[in-house]
CSV table of C-alpha atoms in Angstrom, one decimal:
chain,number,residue,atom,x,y,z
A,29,UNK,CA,72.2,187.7,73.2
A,30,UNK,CA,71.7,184.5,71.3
A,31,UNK,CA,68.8,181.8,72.3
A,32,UNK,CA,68.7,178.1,70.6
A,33,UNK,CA,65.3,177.0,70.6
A,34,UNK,CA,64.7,173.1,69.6
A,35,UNK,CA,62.7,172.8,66.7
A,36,UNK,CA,61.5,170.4,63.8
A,37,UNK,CA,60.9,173.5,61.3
A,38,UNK,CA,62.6,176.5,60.2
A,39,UNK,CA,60.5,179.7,60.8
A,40,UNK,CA,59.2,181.5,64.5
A,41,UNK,CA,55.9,179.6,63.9
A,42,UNK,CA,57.4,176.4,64.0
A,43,UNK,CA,56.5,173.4,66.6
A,44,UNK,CA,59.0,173.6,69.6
A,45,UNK,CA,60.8,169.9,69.4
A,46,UNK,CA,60.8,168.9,73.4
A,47,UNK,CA,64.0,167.1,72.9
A,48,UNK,CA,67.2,168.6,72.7
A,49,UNK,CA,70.4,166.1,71.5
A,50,UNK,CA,67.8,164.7,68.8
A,51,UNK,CA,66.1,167.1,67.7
A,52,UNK,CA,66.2,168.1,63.8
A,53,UNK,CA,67.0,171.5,64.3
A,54,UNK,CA,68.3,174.4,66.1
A,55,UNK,CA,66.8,177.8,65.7
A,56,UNK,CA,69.0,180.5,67.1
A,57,UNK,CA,68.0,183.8,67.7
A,58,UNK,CA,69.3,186.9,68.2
A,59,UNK,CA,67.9,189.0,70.3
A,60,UNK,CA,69.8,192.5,69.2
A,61,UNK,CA,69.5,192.2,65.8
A,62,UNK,CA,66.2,190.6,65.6
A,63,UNK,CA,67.2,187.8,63.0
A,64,UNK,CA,67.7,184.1,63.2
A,65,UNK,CA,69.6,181.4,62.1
A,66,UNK,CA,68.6,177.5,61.6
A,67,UNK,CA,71.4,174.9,62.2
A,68,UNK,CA,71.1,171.1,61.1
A,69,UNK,CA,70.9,168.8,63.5
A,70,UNK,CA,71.0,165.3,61.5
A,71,UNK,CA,74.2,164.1,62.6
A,72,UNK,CA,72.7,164.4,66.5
A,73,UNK,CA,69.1,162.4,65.1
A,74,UNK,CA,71.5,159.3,63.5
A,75,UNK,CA,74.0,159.0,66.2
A,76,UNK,CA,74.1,155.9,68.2
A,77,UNK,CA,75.6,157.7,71.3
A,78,UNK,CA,76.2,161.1,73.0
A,79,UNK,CA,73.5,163.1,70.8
A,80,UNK,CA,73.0,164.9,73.6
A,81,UNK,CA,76.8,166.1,73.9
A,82,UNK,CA,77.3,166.8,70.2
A,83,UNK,CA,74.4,168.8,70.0
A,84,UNK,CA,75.5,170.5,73.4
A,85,UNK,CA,79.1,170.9,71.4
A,86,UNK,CA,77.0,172.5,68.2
A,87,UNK,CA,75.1,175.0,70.2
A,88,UNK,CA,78.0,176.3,72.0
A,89,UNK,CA,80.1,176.8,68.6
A,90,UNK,CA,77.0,179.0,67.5
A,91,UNK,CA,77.8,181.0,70.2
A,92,UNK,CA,74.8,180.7,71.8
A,93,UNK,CA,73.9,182.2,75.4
A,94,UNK,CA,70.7,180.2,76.2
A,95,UNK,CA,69.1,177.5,75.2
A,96,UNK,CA,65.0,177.1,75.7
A,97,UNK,CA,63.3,173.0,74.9
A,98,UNK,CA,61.8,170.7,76.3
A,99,UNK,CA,64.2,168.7,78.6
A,100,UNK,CA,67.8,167.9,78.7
A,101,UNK,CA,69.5,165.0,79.9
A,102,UNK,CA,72.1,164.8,82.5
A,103,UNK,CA,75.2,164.4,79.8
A,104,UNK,CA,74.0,167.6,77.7
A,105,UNK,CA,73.4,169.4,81.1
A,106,UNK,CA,77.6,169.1,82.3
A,107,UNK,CA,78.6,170.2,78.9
A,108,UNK,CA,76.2,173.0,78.3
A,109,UNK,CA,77.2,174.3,81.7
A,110,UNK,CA,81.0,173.8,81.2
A,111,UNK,CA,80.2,175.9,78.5
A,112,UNK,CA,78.4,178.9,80.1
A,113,UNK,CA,74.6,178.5,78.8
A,114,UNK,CA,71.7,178.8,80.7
A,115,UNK,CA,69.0,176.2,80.1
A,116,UNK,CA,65.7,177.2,80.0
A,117,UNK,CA,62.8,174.1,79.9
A,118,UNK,CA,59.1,174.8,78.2
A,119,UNK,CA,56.1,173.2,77.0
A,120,UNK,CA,55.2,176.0,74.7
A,121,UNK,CA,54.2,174.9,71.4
A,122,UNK,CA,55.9,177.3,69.3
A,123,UNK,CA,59.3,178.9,68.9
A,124,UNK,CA,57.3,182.2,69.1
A,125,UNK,CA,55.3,181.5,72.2
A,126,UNK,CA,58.4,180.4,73.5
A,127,UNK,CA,59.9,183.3,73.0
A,128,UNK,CA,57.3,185.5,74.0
A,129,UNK,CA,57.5,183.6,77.5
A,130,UNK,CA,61.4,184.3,77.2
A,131,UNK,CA,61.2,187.7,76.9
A,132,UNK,CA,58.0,187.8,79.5
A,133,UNK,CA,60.4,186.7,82.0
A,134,UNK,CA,58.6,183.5,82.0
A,135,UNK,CA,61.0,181.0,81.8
A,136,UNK,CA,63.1,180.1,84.9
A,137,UNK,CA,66.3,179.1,84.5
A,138,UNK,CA,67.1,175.1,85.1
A,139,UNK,CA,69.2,174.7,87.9
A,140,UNK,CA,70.0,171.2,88.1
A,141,UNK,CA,69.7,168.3,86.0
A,142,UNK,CA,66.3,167.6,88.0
A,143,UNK,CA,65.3,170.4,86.7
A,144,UNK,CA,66.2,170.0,83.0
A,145,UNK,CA,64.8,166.3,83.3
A,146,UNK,CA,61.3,167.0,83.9
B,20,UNK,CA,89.7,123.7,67.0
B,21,UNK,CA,87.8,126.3,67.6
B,22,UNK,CA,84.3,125.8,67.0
B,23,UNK,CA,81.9,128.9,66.7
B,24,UNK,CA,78.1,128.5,67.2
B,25,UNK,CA,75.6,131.6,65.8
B,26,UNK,CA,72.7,132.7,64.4
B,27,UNK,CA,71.1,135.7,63.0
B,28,UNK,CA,68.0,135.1,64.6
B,29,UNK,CA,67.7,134.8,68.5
B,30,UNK,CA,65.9,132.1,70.8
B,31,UNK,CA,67.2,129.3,67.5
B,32,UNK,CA,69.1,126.4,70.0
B,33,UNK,CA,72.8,128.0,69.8
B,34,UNK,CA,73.2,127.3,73.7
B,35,UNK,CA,71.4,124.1,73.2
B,36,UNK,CA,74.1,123.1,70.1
B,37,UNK,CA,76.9,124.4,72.5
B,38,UNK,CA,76.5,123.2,75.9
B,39,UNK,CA,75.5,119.7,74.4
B,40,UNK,CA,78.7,119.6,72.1
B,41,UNK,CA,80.2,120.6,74.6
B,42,UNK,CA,79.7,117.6,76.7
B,43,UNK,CA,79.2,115.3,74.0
B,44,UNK,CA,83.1,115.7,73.5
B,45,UNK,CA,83.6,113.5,77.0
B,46,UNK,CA,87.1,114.7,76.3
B,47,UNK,CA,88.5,117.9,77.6
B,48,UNK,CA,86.8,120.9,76.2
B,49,UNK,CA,86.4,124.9,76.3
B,50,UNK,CA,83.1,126.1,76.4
B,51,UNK,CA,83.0,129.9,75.9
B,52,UNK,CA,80.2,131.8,76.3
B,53,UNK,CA,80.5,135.2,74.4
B,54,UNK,CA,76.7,136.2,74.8
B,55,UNK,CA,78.0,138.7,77.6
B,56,UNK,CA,74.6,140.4,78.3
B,57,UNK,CA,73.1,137.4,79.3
B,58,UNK,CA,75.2,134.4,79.9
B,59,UNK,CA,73.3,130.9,80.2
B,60,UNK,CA,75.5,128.1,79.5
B,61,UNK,CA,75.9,127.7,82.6
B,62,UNK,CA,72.1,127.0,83.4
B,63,UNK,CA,72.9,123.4,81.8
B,64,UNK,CA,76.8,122.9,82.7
B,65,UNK,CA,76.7,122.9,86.8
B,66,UNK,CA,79.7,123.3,88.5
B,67,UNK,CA,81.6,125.7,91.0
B,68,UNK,CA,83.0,128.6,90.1
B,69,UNK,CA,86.7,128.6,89.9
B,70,UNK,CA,88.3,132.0,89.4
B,71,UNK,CA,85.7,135.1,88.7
B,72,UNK,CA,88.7,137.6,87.4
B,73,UNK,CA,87.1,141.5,87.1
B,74,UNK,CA,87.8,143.0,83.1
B,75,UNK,CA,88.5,146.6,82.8
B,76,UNK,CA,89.0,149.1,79.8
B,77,UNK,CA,91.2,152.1,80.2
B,78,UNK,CA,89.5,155.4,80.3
B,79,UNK,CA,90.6,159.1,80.2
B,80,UNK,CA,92.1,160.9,83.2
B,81,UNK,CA,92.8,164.7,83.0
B,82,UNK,CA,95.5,166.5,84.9
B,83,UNK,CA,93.8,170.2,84.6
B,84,UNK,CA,96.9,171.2,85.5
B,85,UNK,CA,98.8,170.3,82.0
B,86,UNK,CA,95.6,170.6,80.6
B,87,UNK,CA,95.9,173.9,77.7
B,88,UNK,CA,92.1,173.1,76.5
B,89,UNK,CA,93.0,173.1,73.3
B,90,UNK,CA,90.5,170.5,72.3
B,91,UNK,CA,92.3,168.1,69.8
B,92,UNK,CA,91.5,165.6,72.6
B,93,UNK,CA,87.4,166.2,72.0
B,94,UNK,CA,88.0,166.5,68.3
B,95,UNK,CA,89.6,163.1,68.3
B,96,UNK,CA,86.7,161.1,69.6
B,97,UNK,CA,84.7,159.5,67.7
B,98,UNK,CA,82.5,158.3,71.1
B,99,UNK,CA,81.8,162.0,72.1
B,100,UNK,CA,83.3,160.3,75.8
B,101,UNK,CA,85.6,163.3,76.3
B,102,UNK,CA,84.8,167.1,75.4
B,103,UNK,CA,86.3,170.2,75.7
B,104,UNK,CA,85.2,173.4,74.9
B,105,UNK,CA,87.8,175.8,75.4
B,106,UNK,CA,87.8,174.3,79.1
B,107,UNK,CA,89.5,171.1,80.7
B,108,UNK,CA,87.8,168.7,79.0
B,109,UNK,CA,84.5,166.6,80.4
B,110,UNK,CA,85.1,163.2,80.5
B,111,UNK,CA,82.3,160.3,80.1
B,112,UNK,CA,83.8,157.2,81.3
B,113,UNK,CA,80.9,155.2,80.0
B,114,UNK,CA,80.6,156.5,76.5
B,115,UNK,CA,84.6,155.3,76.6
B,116,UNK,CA,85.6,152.5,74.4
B,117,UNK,CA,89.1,152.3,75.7
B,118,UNK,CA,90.7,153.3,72.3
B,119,UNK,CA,93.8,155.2,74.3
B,120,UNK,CA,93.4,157.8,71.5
B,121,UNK,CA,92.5,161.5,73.2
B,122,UNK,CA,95.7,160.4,75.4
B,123,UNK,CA,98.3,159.8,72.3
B,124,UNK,CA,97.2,163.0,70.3
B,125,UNK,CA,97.2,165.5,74.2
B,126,UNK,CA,100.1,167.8,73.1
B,127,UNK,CA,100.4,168.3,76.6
B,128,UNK,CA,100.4,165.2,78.0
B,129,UNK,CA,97.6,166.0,80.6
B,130,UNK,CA,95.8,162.8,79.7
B,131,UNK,CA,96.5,159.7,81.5
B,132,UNK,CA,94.4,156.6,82.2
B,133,UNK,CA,92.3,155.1,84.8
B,134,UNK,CA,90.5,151.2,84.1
B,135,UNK,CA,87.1,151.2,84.4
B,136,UNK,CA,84.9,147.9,85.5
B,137,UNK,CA,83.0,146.5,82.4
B,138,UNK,CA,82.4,143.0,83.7
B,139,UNK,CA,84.1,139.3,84.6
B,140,UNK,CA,84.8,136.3,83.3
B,141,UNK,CA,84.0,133.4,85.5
B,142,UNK,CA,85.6,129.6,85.4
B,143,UNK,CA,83.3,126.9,85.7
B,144,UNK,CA,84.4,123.3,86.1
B,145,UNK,CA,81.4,121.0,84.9
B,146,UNK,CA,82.5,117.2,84.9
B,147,UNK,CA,85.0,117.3,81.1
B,148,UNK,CA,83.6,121.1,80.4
B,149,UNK,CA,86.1,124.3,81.2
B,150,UNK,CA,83.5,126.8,81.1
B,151,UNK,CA,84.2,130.4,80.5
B,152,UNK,CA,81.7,133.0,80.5
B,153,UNK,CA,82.0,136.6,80.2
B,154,UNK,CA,79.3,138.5,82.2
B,155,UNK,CA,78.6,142.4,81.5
B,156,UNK,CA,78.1,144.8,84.7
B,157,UNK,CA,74.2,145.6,84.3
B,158,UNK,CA,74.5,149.3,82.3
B,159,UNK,CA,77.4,148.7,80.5
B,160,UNK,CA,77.0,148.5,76.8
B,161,UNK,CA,80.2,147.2,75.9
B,162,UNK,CA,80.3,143.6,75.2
B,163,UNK,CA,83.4,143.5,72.1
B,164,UNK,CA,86.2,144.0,74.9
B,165,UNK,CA,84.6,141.6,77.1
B,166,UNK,CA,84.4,139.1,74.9
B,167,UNK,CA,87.5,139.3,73.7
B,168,UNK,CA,89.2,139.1,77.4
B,169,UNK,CA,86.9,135.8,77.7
B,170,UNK,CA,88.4,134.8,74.8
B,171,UNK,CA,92.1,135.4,75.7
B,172,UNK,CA,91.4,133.2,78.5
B,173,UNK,CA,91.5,129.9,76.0
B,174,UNK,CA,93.8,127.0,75.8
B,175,UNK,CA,94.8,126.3,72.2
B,176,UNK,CA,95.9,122.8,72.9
B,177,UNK,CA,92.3,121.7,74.5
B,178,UNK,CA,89.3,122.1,71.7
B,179,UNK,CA,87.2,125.0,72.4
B,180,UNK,CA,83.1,126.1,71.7
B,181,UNK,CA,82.6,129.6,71.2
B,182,UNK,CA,78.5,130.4,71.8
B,183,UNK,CA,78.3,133.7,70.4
B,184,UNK,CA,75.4,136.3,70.7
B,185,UNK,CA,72.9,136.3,68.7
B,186,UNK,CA,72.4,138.3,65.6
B,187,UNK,CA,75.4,140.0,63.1
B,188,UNK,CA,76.4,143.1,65.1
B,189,UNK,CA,80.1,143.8,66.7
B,190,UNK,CA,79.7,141.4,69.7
B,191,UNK,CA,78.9,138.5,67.2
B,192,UNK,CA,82.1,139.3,65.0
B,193,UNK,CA,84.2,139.7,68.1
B,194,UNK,CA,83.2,136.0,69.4
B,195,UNK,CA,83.4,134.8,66.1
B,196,UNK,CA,86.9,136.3,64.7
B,197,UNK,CA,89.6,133.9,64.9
B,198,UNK,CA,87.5,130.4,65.2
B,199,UNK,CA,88.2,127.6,62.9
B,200,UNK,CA,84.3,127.2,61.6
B,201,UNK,CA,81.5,128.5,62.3
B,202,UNK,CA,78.2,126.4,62.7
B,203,UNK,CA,74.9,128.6,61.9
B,204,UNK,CA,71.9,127.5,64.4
B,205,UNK,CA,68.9,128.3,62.7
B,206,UNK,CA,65.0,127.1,62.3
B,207,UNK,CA,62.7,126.0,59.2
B,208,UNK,CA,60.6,129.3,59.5
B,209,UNK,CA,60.6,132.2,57.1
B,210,UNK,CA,61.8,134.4,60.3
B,211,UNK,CA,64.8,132.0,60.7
B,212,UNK,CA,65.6,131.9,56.8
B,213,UNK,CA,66.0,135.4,56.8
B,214,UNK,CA,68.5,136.0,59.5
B,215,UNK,CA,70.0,132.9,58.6
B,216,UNK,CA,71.0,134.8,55.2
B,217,UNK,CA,72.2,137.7,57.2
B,218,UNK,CA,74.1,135.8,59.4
B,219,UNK,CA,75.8,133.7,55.8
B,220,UNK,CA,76.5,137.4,54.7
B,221,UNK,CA,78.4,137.8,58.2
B,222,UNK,CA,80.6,134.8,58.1
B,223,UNK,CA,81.4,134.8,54.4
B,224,UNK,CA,82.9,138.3,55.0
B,225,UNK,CA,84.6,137.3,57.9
B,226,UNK,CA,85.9,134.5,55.6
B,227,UNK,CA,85.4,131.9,58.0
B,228,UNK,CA,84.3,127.8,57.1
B,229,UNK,CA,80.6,127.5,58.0
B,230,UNK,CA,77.7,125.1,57.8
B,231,UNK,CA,74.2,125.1,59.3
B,232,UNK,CA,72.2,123.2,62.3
B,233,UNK,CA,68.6,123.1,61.3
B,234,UNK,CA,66.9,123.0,64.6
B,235,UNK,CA,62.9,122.2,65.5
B,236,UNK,CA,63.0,120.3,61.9
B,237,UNK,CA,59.3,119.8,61.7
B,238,UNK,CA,58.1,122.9,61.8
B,239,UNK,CA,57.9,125.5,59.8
B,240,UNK,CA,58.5,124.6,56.1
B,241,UNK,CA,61.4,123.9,53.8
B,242,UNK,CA,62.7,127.0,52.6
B,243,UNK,CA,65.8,127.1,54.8
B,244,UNK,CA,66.9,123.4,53.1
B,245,UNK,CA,66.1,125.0,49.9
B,246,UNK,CA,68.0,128.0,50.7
B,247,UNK,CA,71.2,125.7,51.7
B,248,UNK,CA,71.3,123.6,49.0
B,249,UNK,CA,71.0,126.8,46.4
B,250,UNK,CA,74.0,128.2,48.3
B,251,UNK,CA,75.9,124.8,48.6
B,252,UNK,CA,75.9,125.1,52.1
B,253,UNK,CA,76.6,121.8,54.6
B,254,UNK,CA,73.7,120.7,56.3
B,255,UNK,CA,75.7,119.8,59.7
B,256,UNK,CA,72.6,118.8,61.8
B,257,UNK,CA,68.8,118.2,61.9
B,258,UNK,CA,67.7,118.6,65.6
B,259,UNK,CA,63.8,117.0,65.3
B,260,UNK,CA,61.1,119.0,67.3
B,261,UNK,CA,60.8,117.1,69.8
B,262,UNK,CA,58.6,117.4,72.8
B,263,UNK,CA,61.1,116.1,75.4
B,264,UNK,CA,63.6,118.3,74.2
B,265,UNK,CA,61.9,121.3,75.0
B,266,UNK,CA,61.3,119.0,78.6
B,267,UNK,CA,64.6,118.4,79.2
B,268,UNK,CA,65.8,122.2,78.3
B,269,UNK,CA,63.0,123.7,80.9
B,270,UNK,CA,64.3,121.3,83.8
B,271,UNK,CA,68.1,122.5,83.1
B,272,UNK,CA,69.4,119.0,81.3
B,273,UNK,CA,71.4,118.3,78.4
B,274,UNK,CA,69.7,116.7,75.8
B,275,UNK,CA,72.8,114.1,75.6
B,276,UNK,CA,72.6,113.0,79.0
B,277,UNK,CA,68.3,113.4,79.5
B,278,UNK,CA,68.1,111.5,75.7
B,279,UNK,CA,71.0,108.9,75.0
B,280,UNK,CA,69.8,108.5,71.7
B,281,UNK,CA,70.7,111.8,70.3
B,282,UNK,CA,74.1,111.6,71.6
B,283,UNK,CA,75.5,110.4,68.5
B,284,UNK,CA,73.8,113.0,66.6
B,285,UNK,CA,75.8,116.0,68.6
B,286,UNK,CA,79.1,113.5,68.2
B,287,UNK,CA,78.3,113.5,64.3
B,288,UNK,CA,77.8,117.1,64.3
B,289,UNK,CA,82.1,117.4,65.7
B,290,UNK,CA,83.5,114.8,63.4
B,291,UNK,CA,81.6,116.6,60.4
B,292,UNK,CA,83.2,120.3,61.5
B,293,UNK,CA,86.3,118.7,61.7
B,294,UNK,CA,86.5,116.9,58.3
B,295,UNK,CA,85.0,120.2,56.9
B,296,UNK,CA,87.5,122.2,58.5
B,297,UNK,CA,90.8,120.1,57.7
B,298,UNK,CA,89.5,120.3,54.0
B,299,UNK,CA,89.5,123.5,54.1
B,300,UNK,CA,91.2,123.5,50.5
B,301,UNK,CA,87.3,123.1,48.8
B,302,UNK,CA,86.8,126.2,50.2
B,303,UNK,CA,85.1,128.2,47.6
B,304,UNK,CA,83.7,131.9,47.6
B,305,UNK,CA,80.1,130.6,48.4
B,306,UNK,CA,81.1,128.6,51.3
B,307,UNK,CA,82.1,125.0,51.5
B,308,UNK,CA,81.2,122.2,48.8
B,309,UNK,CA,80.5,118.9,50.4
B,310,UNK,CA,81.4,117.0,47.5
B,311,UNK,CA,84.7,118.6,48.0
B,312,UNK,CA,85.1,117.4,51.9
């Protein structure tokens, strides 16, 4: 399966980014192969409006099962479940620890837009 | 005529210039105030209300039933306000600016529309002022259609103030668009001077007559005179600072009627727009030459 983790950098020891429509990157990983992928997210950073649907749009074109940051507002929370991912929220300071807690079964799913807002 | 009153910089006297030209007319006049997010003309031109009409836009409706999700609707927007992903498209009526656009490219013709609430423009009858001022819904950001509805609303035949926003961004142009001249309310302070020359840059693309009110002369220094007289641009109006100005604004009065003597001042500041506008001819690329008028 495919995760999208929200990130500023471009390696597993990157700083989580805790927001999700602007943040500068998308790291997805997958969690057969063991190998990642960065995607851009500078169109999301400079838009005046809907950053967090376009970068709910982007992550679902990368085909993308779950997505683990920070929070996620209420307009990136219909879209991203229209679109079938789970949404995972953590204050882990690295993609790695992140995905450490991921694959721990630490990370509990966010079932509501409460929950994504925290 | 149709008088526009600006500024690049906020809190510089354009409702001040407006509601007392307004009055100072003592004929019929329009007064229409375009600053939609927080309306205040009518804080110094008392009257009742006469009509409050509601202004919608039209926004997206899906029929799921025609609906294909093929997506051109979602690739169309620019505003991100309707998205599909291989589903019946998500809708977000407030990220909508009403273009009609996901509904003329729908192969399917699933996509009808629905008006959405933005906002009213309200009629006030204040002794020879019509005032008309467009008032946003709190939460919606979409002042252009507003003020353009309030705008719509104007007589040609009876002259008519526009009191625009402040600053140079798309609500400013859409008060601004279609008025005869523009006057530029500023003050003598560096702050003023430089979105004074942002606001020049605005109406000399919008290629529209202008001239500036120099208000709280006084202060400040005199950068913003030497500024206009490099650029050959009218001097309309010296407003001094004066203390009971500022005494008459906190209480709610016009300066014409609280301070007789400046009345002829505001009445100087019409018949110099209007000789300036009818001779329009002078205009040159860096504004208007008053030699020329």
């Amino acid at each position: 399966m495919k995760i999208a983790f929200t990130t500023s950098g471009e390696t597993l020891n990157a700083p989580m980014d805790f927001r999700f429509g602007r943040a500068p990157k998308f790291l997805v990983y997958d969690t057969d192969k063991d190998t990642f992928e960065v995607i851009d997210n500078r169109q999301g950073v400079q838009t005046a409006q809907g950053a967090g649907i376009q970068a709910a749009e982007t992550v679902a074109r990368a085909g993308v099962d779950s997505l683990v940051t920070g929070h996620c507002g209420p307009k990136a929370f219909r879209v991203l479940s229209a679109a079938g991912i789970t949404i995972y929220c953590t204050g882990a300071p690295t993609i790695a620890a992140a995905l450490k807690d991921f694959r721990a079964g630490k990370l509990t799913p966010a079932d509501s837009v409460d929950d994504a807002w925290q | 005529m149709i008088l526009g009153i600006a500024s690049g910089k906020g809190g510089t006297g354009k409702t001040t210039v407006a509601a007392n030209l307004a009055r100072a007319y003592g004929s019929p006049a329009q007064l229409l105030d375009c600053d939609v997010e927080e309306p205040n003309d009518h804080l110094f031109l008392r009257g009742p209300v006469r009509e409050q009409e509601i202004i919608t836009i039209p926004v997206p409706q899906v029929d799921a039933s025609l609906c294909d999700a093929c997506g051109e609707c979602s690739r169309f927007c620019q505003y991100s306000a309707i998205v599909s992903l291989r589903t019946t498209p998500i809708v977000f009526p407030e990220l909508c600016h009403g273009c009609g656009g996901c509904a003329l490219v729908c192969p399917q013709g699933a996509i009808g529309e629905t008006e959405r609430r933005i906002g009213v423009v309200e009629t006030v009858e204040s002794e020879n002022v019509t005032l008309m001022q467009g008032r946003l819904d709190v939460g919606v950001a979409l002042a252009p259609p507003l003020i353009r509805a309030a705008k719509a609303r104007m007589r040609r035949e009876t002259p008519a103030i526009v009191d625009a926003p402040p600053g140079t961004s798309c609500p400013v142009i859409a008060a601004l668009r279609g008025t005869d001249f523009v006057a530029l309310v500023t003050e003598p302070t560096p702050f003023g001077l430089h979105d004074l020359t942002l606001a020049v840059d605005m109406v000399r693309e919008l290629r529209i007559p202008f001239g500036v009110v120099v208000n709280r002369v006084g202060i400040g220094d005199d950068r913003v005179h030497g500024y206009c007289a490099a650029e050959k641009i009218p001097v309309l109006l010296e407003i001094p600072d004066d203390r009971r100005i500022a005494e008459a604004y906190s209480v709610g009065s016009l300066i014409v009627d609280a301070l007789p003597e400046y009345r002829g001042l505001f009445m100087s500041l019409i018949e110099k727009t209007m000789k300036l506008k009818c001779a329009e001819i002078g205009v040159s690329a860096g504004g208007y030459d008053e030699n020329q008028a």
